[in-house]
PDB file of C-alpha atoms in Angstrom:
ATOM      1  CA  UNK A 178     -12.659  15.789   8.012  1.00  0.00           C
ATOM      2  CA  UNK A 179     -15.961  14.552   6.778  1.00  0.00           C
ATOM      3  CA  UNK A 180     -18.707  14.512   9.707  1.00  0.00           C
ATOM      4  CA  UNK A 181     -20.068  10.777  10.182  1.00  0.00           C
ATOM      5  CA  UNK A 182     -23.988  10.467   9.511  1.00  0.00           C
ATOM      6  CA  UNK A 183     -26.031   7.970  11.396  1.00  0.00           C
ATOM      7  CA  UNK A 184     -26.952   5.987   8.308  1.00  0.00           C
ATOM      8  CA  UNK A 185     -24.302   6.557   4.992  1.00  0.00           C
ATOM      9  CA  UNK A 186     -21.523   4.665   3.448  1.00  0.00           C
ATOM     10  CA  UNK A 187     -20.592   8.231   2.362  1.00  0.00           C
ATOM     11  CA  UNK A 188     -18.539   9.185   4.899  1.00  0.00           C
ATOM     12  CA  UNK A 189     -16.678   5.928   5.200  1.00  0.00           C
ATOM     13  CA  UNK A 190     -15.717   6.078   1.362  1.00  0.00           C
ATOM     14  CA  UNK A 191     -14.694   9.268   1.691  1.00  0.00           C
ATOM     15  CA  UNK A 192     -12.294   8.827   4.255  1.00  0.00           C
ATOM     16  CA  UNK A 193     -11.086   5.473   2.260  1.00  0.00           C
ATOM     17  CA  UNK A 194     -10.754   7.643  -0.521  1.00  0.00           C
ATOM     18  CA  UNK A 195      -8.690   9.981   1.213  1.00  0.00           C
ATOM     19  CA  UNK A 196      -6.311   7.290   2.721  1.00  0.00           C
ATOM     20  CA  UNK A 197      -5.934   6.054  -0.965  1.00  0.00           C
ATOM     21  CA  UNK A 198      -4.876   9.145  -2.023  1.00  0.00           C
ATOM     22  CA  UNK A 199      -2.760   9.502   1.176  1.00  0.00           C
ATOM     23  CA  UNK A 200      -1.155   5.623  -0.111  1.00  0.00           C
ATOM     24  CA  UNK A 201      -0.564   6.645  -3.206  1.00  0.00           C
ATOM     25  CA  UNK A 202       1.474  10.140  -2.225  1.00  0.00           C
ATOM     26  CA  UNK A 203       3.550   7.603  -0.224  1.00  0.00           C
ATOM     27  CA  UNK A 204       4.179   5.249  -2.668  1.00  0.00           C
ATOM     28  CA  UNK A 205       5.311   8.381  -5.032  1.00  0.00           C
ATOM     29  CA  UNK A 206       7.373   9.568  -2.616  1.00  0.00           C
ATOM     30  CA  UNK A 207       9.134   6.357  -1.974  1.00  0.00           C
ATOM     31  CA  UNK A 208       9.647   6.100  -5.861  1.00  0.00           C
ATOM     32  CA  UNK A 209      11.513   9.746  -5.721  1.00  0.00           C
ATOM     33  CA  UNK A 210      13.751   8.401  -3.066  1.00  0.00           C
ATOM     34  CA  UNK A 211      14.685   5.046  -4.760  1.00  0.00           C
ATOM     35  CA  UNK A 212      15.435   7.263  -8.671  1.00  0.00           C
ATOM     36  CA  UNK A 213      16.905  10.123  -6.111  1.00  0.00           C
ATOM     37  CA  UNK A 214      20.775  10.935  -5.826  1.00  0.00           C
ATOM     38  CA  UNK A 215      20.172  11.467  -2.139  1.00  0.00           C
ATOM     39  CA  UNK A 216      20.531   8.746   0.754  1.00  0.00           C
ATOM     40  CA  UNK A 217      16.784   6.811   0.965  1.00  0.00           C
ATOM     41  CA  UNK A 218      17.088   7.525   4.572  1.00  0.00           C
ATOM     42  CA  UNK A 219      16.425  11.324   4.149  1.00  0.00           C
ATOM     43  CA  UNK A 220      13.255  10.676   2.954  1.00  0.00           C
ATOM     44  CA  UNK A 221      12.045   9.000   5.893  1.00  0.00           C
ATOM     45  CA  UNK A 222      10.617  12.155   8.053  1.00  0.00           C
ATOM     46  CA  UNK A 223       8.403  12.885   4.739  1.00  0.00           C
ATOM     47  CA  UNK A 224       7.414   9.326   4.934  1.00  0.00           C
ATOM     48  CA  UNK A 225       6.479   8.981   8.507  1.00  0.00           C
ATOM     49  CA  UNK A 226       4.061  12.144   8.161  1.00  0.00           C
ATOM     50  CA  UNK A 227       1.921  11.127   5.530  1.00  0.00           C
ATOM     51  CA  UNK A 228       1.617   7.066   7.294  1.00  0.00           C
ATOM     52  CA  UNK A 229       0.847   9.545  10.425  1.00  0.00           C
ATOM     53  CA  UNK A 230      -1.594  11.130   8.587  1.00  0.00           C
ATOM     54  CA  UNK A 231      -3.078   7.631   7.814  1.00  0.00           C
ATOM     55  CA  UNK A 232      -3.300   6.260  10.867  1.00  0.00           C
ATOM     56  CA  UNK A 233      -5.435   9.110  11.976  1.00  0.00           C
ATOM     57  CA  UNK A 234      -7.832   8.710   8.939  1.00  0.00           C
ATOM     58  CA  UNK A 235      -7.780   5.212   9.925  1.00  0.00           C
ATOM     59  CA  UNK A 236      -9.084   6.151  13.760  1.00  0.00           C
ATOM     60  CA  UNK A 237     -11.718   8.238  12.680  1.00  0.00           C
ATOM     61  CA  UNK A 238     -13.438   5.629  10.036  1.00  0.00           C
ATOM     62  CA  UNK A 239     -13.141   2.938  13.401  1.00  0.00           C
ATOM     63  CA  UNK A 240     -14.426   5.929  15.670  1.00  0.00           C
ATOM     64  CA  UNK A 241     -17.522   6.814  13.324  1.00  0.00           C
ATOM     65  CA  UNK A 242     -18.154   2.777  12.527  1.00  0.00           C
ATOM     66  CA  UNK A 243     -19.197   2.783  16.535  1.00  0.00           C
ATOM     67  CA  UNK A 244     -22.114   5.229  15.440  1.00  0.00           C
ATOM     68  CA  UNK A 245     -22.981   5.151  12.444  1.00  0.00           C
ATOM     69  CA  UNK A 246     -24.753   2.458  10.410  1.00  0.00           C
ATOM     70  CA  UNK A 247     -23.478   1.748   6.626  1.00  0.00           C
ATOM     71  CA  UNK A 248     -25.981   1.387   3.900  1.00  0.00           C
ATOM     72  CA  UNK A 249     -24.915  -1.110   1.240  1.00  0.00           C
ATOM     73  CA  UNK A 250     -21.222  -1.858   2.414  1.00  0.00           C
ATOM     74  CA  UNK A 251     -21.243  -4.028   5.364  1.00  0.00           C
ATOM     75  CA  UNK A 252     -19.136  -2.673   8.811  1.00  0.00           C
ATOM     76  CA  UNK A 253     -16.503  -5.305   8.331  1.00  0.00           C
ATOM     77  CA  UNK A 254     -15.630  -5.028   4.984  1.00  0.00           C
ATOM     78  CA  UNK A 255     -15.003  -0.991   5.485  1.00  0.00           C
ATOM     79  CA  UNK A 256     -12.974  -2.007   8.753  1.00  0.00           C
ATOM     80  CA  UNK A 257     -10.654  -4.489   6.779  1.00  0.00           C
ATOM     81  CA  UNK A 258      -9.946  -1.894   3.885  1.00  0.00           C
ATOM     82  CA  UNK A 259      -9.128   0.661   6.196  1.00  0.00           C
ATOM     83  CA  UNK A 260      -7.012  -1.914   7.865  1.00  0.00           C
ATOM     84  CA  UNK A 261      -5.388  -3.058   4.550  1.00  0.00           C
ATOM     85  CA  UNK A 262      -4.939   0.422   3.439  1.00  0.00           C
ATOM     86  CA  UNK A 263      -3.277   1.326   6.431  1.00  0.00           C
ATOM     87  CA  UNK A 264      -0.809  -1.678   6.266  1.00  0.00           C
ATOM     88  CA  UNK A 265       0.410  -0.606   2.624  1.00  0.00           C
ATOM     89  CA  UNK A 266       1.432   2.985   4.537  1.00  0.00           C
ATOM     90  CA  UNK A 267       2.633   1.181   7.132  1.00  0.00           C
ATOM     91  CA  UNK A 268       4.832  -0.826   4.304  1.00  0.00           C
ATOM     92  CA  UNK A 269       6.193   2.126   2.919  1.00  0.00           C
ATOM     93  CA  UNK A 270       7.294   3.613   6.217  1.00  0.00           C
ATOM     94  CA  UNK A 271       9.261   0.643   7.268  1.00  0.00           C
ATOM     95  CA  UNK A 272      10.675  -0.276   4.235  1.00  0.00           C
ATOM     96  CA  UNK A 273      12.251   3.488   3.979  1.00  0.00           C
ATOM     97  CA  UNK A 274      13.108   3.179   7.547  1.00  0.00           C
ATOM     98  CA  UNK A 275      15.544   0.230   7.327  1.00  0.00           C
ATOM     99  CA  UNK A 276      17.598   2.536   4.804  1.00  0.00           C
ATOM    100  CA  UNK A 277      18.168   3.686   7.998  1.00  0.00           C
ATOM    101  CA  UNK A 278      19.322   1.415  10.827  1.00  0.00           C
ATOM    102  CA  UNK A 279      20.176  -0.926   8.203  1.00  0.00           C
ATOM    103  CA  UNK A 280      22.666   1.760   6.979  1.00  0.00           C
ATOM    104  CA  UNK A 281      22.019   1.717   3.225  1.00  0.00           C
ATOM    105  CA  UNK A 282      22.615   4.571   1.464  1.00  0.00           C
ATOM    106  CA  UNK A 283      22.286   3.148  -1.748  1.00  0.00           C
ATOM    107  CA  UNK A 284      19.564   1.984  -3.799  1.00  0.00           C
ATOM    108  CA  UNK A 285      19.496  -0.289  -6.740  1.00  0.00           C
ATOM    109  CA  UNK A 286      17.609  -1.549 -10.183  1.00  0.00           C
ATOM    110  CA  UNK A 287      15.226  -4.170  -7.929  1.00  0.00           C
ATOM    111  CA  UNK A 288      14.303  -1.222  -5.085  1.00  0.00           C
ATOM    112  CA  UNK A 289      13.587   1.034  -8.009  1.00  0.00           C
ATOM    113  CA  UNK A 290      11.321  -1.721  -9.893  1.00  0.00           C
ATOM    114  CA  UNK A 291       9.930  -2.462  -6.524  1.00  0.00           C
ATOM    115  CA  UNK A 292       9.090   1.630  -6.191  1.00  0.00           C
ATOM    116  CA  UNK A 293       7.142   1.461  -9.412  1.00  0.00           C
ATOM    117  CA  UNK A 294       5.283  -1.564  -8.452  1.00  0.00           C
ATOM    118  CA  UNK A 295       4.087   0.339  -5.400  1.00  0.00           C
ATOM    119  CA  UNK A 296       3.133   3.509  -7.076  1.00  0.00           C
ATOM    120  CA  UNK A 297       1.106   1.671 -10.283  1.00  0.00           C
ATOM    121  CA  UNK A 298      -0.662  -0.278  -7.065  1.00  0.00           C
ATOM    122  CA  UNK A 299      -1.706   2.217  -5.198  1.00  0.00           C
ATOM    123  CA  UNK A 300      -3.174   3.844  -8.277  1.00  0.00           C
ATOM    124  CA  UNK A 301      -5.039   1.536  -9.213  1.00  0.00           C
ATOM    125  CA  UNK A 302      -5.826   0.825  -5.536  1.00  0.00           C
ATOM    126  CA  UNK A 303      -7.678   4.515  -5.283  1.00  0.00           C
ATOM    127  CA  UNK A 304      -9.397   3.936  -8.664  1.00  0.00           C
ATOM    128  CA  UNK A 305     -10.914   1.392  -7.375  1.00  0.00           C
ATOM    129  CA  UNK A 306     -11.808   2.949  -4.495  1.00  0.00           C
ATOM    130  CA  UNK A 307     -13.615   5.967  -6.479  1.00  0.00           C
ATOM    131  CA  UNK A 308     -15.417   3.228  -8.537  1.00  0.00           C
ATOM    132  CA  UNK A 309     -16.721   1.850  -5.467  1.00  0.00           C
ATOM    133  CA  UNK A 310     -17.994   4.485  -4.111  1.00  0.00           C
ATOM    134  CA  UNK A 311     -20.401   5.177  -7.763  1.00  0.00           C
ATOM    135  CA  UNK A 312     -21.072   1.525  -7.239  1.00  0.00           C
ATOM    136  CA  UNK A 313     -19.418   0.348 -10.488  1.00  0.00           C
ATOM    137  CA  UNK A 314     -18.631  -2.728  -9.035  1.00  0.00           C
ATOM    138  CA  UNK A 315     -18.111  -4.472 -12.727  1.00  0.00           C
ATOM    139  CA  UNK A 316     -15.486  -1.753 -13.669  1.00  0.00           C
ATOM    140  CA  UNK A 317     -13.586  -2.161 -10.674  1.00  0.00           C
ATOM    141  CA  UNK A 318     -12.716  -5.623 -11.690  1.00  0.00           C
ATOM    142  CA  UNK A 319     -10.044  -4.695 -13.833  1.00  0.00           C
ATOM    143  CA  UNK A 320      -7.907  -2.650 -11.657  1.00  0.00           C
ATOM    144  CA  UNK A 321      -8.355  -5.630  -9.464  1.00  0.00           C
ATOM    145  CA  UNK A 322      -6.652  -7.796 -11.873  1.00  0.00           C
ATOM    146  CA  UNK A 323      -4.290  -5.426 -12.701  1.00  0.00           C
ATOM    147  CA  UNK A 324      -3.405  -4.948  -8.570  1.00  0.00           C
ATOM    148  CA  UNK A 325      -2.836  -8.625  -8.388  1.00  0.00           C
ATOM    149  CA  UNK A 326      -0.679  -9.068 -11.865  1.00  0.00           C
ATOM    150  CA  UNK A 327       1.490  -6.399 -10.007  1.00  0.00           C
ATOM    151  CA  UNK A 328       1.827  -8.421  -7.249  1.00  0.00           C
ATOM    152  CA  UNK A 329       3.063 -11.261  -9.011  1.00  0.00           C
ATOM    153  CA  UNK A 330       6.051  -8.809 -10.681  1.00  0.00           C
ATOM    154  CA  UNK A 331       7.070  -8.135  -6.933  1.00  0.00           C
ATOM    155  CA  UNK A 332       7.403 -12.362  -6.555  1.00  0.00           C
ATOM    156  CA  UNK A 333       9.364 -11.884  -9.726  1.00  0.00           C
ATOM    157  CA  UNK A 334      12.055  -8.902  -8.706  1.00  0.00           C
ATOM    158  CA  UNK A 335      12.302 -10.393  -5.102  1.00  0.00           C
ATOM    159  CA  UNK A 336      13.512 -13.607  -6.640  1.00  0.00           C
ATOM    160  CA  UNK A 337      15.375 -12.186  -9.029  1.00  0.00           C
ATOM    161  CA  UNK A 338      17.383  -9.991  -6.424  1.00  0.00           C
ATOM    162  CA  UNK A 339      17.633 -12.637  -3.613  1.00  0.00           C
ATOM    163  CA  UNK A 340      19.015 -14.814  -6.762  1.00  0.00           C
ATOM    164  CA  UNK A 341      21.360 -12.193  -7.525  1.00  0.00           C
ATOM    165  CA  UNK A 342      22.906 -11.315  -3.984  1.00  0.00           C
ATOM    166  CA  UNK A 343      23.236 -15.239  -3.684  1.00  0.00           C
ATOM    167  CA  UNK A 344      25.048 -15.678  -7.409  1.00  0.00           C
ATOM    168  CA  UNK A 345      27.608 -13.114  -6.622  1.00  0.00           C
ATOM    169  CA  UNK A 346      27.901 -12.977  -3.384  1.00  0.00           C
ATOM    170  CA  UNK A 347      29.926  -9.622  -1.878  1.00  0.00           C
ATOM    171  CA  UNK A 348      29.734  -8.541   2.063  1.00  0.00           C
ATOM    172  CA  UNK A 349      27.859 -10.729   3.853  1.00  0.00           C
ATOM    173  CA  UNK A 350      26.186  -7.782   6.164  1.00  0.00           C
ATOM    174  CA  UNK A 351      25.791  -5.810   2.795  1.00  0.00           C
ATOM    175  CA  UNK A 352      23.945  -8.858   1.607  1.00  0.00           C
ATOM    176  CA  UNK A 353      21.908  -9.618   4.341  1.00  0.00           C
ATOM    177  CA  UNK A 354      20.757  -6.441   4.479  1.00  0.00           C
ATOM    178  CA  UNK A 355      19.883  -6.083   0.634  1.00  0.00           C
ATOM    179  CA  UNK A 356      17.407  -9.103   1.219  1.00  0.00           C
ATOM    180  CA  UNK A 357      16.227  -7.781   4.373  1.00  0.00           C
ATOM    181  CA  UNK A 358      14.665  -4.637   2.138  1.00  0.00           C
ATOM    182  CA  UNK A 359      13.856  -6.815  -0.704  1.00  0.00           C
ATOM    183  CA  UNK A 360      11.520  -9.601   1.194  1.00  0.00           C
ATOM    184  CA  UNK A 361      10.158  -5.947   3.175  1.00  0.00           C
ATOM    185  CA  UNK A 362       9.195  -4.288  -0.405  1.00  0.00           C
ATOM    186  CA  UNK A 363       7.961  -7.678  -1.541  1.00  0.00           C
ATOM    187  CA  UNK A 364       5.567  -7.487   1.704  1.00  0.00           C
ATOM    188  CA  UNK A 365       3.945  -4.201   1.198  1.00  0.00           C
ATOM    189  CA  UNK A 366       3.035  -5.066  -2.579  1.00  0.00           C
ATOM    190  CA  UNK A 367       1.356  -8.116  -0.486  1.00  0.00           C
ATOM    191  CA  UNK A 368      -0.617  -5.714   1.683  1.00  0.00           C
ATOM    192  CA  UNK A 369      -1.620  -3.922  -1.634  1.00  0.00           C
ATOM    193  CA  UNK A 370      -3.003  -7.253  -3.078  1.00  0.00           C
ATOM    194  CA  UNK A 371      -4.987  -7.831   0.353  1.00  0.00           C
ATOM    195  CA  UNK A 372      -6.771  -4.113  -0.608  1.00  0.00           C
ATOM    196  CA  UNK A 373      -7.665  -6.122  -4.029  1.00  0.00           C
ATOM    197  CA  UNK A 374      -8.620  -9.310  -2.507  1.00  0.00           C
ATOM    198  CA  UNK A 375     -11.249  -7.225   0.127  1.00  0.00           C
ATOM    199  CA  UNK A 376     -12.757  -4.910  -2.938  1.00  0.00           C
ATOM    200  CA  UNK A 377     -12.877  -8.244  -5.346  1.00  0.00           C
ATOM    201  CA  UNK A 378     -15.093 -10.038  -2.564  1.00  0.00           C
ATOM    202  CA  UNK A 379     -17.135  -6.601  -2.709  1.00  0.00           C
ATOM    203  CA  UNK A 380     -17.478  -6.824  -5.929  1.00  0.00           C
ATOM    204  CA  UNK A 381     -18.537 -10.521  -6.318  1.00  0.00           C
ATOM    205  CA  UNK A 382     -21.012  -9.897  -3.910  1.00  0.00           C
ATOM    206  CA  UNK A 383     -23.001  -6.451  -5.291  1.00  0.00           C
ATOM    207  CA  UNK A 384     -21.589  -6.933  -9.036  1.00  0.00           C
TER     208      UNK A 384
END
């Protein structure tokens, strides 16, 4: 871990940094168990370490924010991205858990689309992040875009697959359950979006 300084955003991007990174490995991971042959579910222990892992980068940037004083970032816009970071991990893990007491041990074309919406999020989620920290606030703009136009596709598969259980209807449980994941992925690519919407007000005010 990175020690906290009295007076540096440093630290804090750092530690953002290395939460992005830790998003990112989760997303990718989530994408291997939705192209996998193997149940979702057994993926979930690998899951639940790394959004572990991010809850206790998390607690130290909110443990060093109590000492330390940031230079050009203000405190509450490094508390809400390491909030908002934290929520996409927090995404991830509970959309892989309800393979799990939902009983799924399938996945289909819309998780799968859903998996790479995630993964080309989160990556453009921790470029941003490394442009922020250099303070290239206008070049961050574009994966900002980009993060958002994402979202939108996640509207679009949601719809698509609620549409789809609804047209051709099979178990009801089944069904129920299939939207149940669907609006839960759809959520998470929401959380990435908030990320976008904290670094774009960044951005409009340094830029």
């Amino acid at each position: 871990m990175f020690p906290f300084n009295k007076k540096s955003d440093v630290n804090y991007l750092n530690y953002l940094i290395m939460n992005s990174e830790n998003a990112l490995k989760c997303a990718q991971l989530f994408r291997n168990a939705m192209m996998g042959t193997k149940p979702p579910a057994e993926h979930q222990e690998e899951i639940k370490e790394l959004e572990s892992k991010g809850d206790s980068l998390t607690h130290e940037i909110y443990k060093g924010l109590n000492a330390a004083h940031p230079d050009f970032l203000k405190r509450e816009d490094i508390l809400e991205l390491a909030t908002r970071i934290d929520d996409v991990l927090d995404g991830i893990e509970a959309s892989i858990a309800r393979f799990d007491y939902l009983g799924i041990d399938f996945t289909d074309n819309y998780m799968k689309d859903f998996s790479e919406v995630l993964v080309q999020s989160c990556e453009h989620i921790l470029t941003a992040m490394k442009l922020l920290s250099e303070r290239k606030f206008v070049q961050m703009r574009e994966h900002i875009v980009i993060i958002n136009s994402m979202e939108n596709d996640a509207d679009r598969i949601m719809r698509e697959g609620i549409r789809q259980i609804f047209s051709n209807p099979t178990d009801p449980y089944t069904d129920f359950k299939l939207k149940e994941i669907y609006e839960r992925l759809e959520e998470t690519t929401d959380d990435c979006e908030n990320v976008a919407d904290i670094l774009e007000s960044i951005v409009l005010r340094y830029a």
